[in-house]
Amino acid sequence: MFHLVAALLDFYARMYFGMLMERQGEDDVHDCTIKLRVNPKKRRDKVYIGCGAGFGGDRPTAALKLLQRVKDLNYLVLECLAERTLADRHQAMSSGGDGYDSRIADWMKLLLPLAVKRNICIITNMGAMDPPGAQQNVIEIASSLGLSVSVAVAYEVSVKESGISTYLGAAPIVKCLEKYHPNVIITSRVADAALFMAPMVGSGF
């Protein structure tokens, strides 16, 4: 008798929970489609960002190939700064030399003509300890090439005597993009990811 009651209870329990699960399956239809956030200020549907340099010793010819071959390129990032190169620039500046990466001249002479022609913004941290100095250098180079360019800078106030500097994020780069729509943005010490995140945020993503 006990086994019969237990079997009946098990039977009805299975029926009940089976019906419950079936009903839940009907009622709880989940839409797994990922929907992108809609931003009314979004300037474009896709953003194409090329990385033309990953360290201070990279060759500018590789960046030039990106400009020549990637049809939809919007931004070209030149990431050339590290703790060692920042220290080198501070030492050079303390000795009366350039506080920015002096190779920026070689890069800009090669890249600016095509970047300006294609309206591709170059974003680089080659400003190191002296982004305003790098800005002036780039403007002079552009002038010598017969180009009229807008060059913006994003940097923190560093303690030049000791070389103390802080990492910046994407926010000041985004501000430059939104306010000036420049051909070139030169930064001081920023997080590597900020160089790539800023154009995405600035485009409305």
Tab-separated table of C-alpha atoms in Angstrom:
chain	number	residue	atom	x	y	z
A	1	MET	CA	0.000	0.000	0.000
A	2	PHE	CA	2.822	2.376	0.953
A	3	HIS	CA	4.612	1.753	-2.341
A	4	LEU	CA	1.399	2.387	-4.300
A	5	VAL	CA	0.827	5.744	-2.551
A	6	ALA	CA	4.458	6.736	-3.092
A	7	ALA	CA	4.209	5.827	-6.783
A	8	LEU	CA	1.009	7.849	-7.193
A	9	LEU	CA	2.551	10.858	-5.445
A	10	ASP	CA	5.598	10.622	-7.681
A	11	PHE	CA	3.378	10.341	-10.785
A	12	TYR	CA	1.270	13.394	-9.917
A	13	ALA	CA	4.352	15.395	-8.888
A	14	ARG	CA	5.969	14.695	-12.263
A	15	MET	CA	2.784	15.683	-14.086
A	16	TYR	CA	2.443	18.908	-12.075
A	17	PHE	CA	6.034	20.036	-12.478
A	18	GLY	CA	6.034	18.968	-16.120
A	19	MET	CA	2.980	21.142	-16.804
A	20	LEU	CA	4.524	23.989	-14.790
A	21	MET	CA	7.773	23.863	-16.745
A	22	GLU	CA	5.858	23.684	-20.030
A	23	ARG	CA	3.805	26.719	-19.049
A	24	GLN	CA	6.919	28.629	-17.978
A	25	GLY	CA	8.490	27.749	-21.306
A	26	GLU	CA	5.532	29.272	-23.098
A	27	ASP	CA	5.352	32.402	-20.947
A	28	ASP	CA	9.075	33.126	-20.570
A	29	VAL	CA	10.277	33.577	-24.124
A	30	HIS	CA	13.681	35.248	-23.907
A	31	ASP	CA	15.024	37.459	-26.655
A	32	CYS	CA	18.778	36.865	-26.738
A	33	THR	CA	19.449	39.484	-29.394
A	34	ILE	CA	22.127	41.937	-28.271
A	35	LYS	CA	20.956	45.469	-28.932
A	36	LEU	CA	23.494	48.268	-29.111
A	37	ARG	CA	22.994	51.381	-27.027
A	38	VAL	CA	21.447	54.131	-29.108
A	39	ASN	CA	23.259	57.440	-28.792
A	40	PRO	CA	21.684	60.408	-30.606
A	41	LYS	CA	25.145	61.996	-30.810
A	42	LYS	CA	26.668	59.032	-32.610
A	43	ARG	CA	28.635	60.367	-35.566
A	44	ARG	CA	29.127	57.089	-37.457
A	45	ASP	CA	27.968	53.471	-37.345
A	46	LYS	CA	31.466	52.003	-37.454
A	47	VAL	CA	34.848	53.293	-36.330
A	48	TYR	CA	38.038	52.029	-37.939
A	49	ILE	CA	41.137	52.535	-35.785
A	50	GLY	CA	44.558	51.504	-37.006
A	51	CYS	CA	47.587	50.922	-34.785
A	52	GLY	CA	50.613	52.319	-36.561
A	53	ALA	CA	53.105	51.906	-33.704
A	54	GLY	CA	53.384	49.844	-30.541
A	55	PHE	CA	56.696	51.081	-29.109
A	56	GLY	CA	59.223	53.858	-29.526
A	57	GLY	CA	61.392	51.928	-31.975
A	58	ASP	CA	58.677	51.070	-34.480
A	59	ARG	CA	59.052	51.941	-38.169
A	60	PRO	CA	56.787	54.620	-39.642
A	61	THR	CA	56.609	52.766	-42.955
A	62	ALA	CA	54.213	50.219	-41.410
A	63	ALA	CA	51.874	53.050	-40.391
A	64	LEU	CA	52.073	54.449	-43.914
A	65	LYS	CA	50.895	51.096	-45.283
A	66	LEU	CA	47.794	51.345	-43.088
A	67	LEU	CA	47.043	54.784	-44.506
A	68	GLN	CA	47.530	53.491	-48.034
A	69	ARG	CA	45.700	50.171	-47.780
A	70	VAL	CA	42.833	50.488	-45.270
A	71	LYS	CA	40.048	52.160	-47.192
A	72	ASP	CA	37.733	53.005	-44.277
A	73	LEU	CA	40.367	54.102	-41.737
A	74	ASN	CA	39.189	56.905	-39.426
A	75	TYR	CA	41.977	57.111	-36.832
A	76	LEU	CA	45.634	56.136	-36.703
A	77	VAL	CA	47.132	55.533	-33.257
A	78	LEU	CA	50.888	55.784	-32.660
A	79	GLU	CA	51.644	54.332	-29.231
A	80	CYS	CA	55.331	55.129	-28.671
A	81	LEU	CA	55.693	55.925	-24.971
A	82	ALA	CA	56.730	53.747	-22.032
A	83	GLU	CA	58.243	54.301	-18.608
A	84	ARG	CA	61.742	53.978	-20.045
A	85	THR	CA	61.145	56.389	-22.917
A	86	LEU	CA	59.418	58.830	-20.579
A	87	ALA	CA	62.485	58.776	-18.328
A	88	ASP	CA	64.722	59.287	-21.370
A	89	ARG	CA	62.698	62.333	-22.428
A	90	HIS	CA	62.869	63.817	-18.931
A	91	GLN	CA	66.632	63.351	-18.877
A	92	ALA	CA	66.966	64.926	-22.329
A	93	MET	CA	64.749	67.857	-21.361
A	94	SER	CA	66.757	68.427	-18.178
A	95	SER	CA	69.879	68.639	-20.330
A	96	GLY	CA	68.359	71.212	-22.671
A	97	GLY	CA	67.058	68.775	-25.285
A	98	ASP	CA	63.572	67.872	-26.436
A	99	GLY	CA	61.048	66.688	-23.866
A	100	TYR	CA	59.025	65.004	-26.601
A	101	ASP	CA	59.961	62.121	-28.875
A	102	SER	CA	62.193	63.767	-31.469
A	103	ARG	CA	61.286	61.064	-33.997
A	104	ILE	CA	57.842	62.639	-34.279
A	105	ALA	CA	59.289	64.771	-37.095
A	106	ASP	CA	60.136	61.690	-39.179
A	107	TRP	CA	56.704	60.195	-38.559
A	108	MET	CA	54.780	63.330	-39.441
A	109	LYS	CA	56.766	64.096	-42.597
A	110	LEU	CA	55.856	60.638	-43.860
A	111	LEU	CA	52.263	60.337	-42.606
A	112	LEU	CA	50.740	63.821	-42.561
A	113	PRO	CA	50.229	64.378	-46.308
A	114	LEU	CA	48.101	61.262	-46.798
A	115	ALA	CA	46.415	61.478	-43.376
A	116	VAL	CA	45.278	65.051	-44.057
A	117	LYS	CA	44.172	64.176	-47.590
A	118	ARG	CA	42.060	61.276	-46.303
A	119	ASN	CA	40.851	63.149	-43.200
A	120	ILE	CA	42.342	60.553	-40.849
A	121	CYS	CA	43.123	61.776	-37.348
A	122	ILE	CA	46.502	60.761	-35.911
A	123	ILE	CA	46.545	60.183	-32.140
A	124	THR	CA	49.925	59.723	-30.469
A	125	ASN	CA	51.565	59.855	-27.048
A	126	MET	CA	54.877	61.021	-28.508
A	127	GLY	CA	54.441	64.287	-26.598
A	128	ALA	CA	56.005	62.593	-23.547
A	129	MET	CA	57.185	65.357	-21.175
A	130	ASP	CA	56.503	68.253	-23.562
A	131	PRO	CA	53.347	67.904	-25.709
A	132	PRO	CA	53.212	71.675	-26.474
A	133	GLY	CA	56.761	71.456	-27.845
A	134	ALA	CA	55.752	68.503	-30.004
A	135	GLN	CA	52.670	70.428	-31.129
A	136	GLN	CA	54.795	73.334	-32.338
A	137	ASN	CA	57.152	70.960	-34.129
A	138	VAL	CA	54.275	69.245	-35.964
A	139	ILE	CA	52.766	72.590	-37.001
A	140	GLU	CA	56.141	73.673	-38.417
A	141	ILE	CA	56.518	70.383	-40.294
A	142	ALA	CA	53.008	70.695	-41.720
A	143	SER	CA	53.769	74.242	-42.833
A	144	SER	CA	56.944	73.095	-44.579
A	145	LEU	CA	54.833	70.496	-46.414
A	146	GLY	CA	52.304	73.124	-47.448
A	147	LEU	CA	49.617	71.675	-45.180
A	148	SER	CA	47.187	73.543	-42.956
A	149	VAL	CA	46.495	71.371	-39.912
A	150	SER	CA	44.849	71.503	-36.516
A	151	VAL	CA	47.004	69.980	-33.772
A	152	ALA	CA	45.524	69.480	-30.290
A	153	VAL	CA	47.318	68.453	-27.105
A	154	ALA	CA	46.112	66.550	-24.052
A	155	TYR	CA	48.469	66.488	-21.097
A	156	GLU	CA	48.765	66.807	-17.353
A	157	VAL	CA	50.864	69.324	-15.446
A	158	SER	CA	54.041	67.410	-14.635
A	159	VAL	CA	56.691	68.339	-12.107
A	160	LYS	CA	59.576	69.025	-14.477
A	161	GLU	CA	62.263	69.125	-11.794
A	162	SER	CA	61.595	65.548	-10.691
A	163	GLY	CA	59.906	64.149	-13.789
A	164	ILE	CA	56.842	63.103	-11.798
A	165	SER	CA	53.847	62.557	-14.070
A	166	THR	CA	50.494	60.824	-13.881
A	167	TYR	CA	48.568	58.565	-16.203
A	168	LEU	CA	45.657	60.211	-17.979
A	169	GLY	CA	42.634	58.368	-19.336
A	170	ALA	CA	40.519	58.807	-22.447
A	171	ALA	CA	38.543	61.867	-21.242
A	172	PRO	CA	41.000	64.649	-22.274
A	173	ILE	CA	41.483	63.051	-25.695
A	174	VAL	CA	37.713	62.831	-26.180
A	175	LYS	CA	37.462	66.504	-25.243
A	176	CYS	CA	40.040	67.390	-27.912
A	177	LEU	CA	38.146	65.390	-30.522
A	178	GLU	CA	34.805	66.975	-29.704
A	179	LYS	CA	36.079	70.538	-29.336
A	180	TYR	CA	38.667	70.839	-32.104
A	181	HIS	CA	38.105	67.973	-34.593
A	182	PRO	CA	41.894	68.006	-35.116
A	183	ASN	CA	44.116	66.341	-37.671
A	184	VAL	CA	46.556	65.349	-34.913
A	185	ILE	CA	46.246	64.835	-31.155
A	186	ILE	CA	49.456	64.699	-29.122
A	187	THR	CA	49.335	63.444	-25.546
A	188	SER	CA	51.650	63.055	-22.624
A	189	ARG	CA	51.548	59.919	-20.492
A	190	VAL	CA	48.169	58.243	-21.004
A	191	ALA	CA	46.932	54.703	-20.526
A	192	ASP	CA	47.566	52.745	-23.725
A	193	ALA	CA	43.902	51.752	-23.999
A	194	ALA	CA	42.837	55.418	-23.756
A	195	LEU	CA	44.386	56.110	-27.161
A	196	PHE	CA	41.947	53.623	-28.704
A	197	MET	CA	38.961	54.171	-26.443
A	198	ALA	CA	38.844	57.950	-26.988
A	199	PRO	CA	37.977	57.819	-30.708
A	200	MET	CA	35.230	55.284	-29.983
A	201	VAL	CA	33.728	57.453	-27.244
A	202	GLY	CA	34.191	60.557	-29.367
A	203	SER	CA	32.276	58.856	-32.178
A	204	GLY	CA	29.350	58.187	-29.855
A	205	PHE	CA	29.898	54.578	-28.808
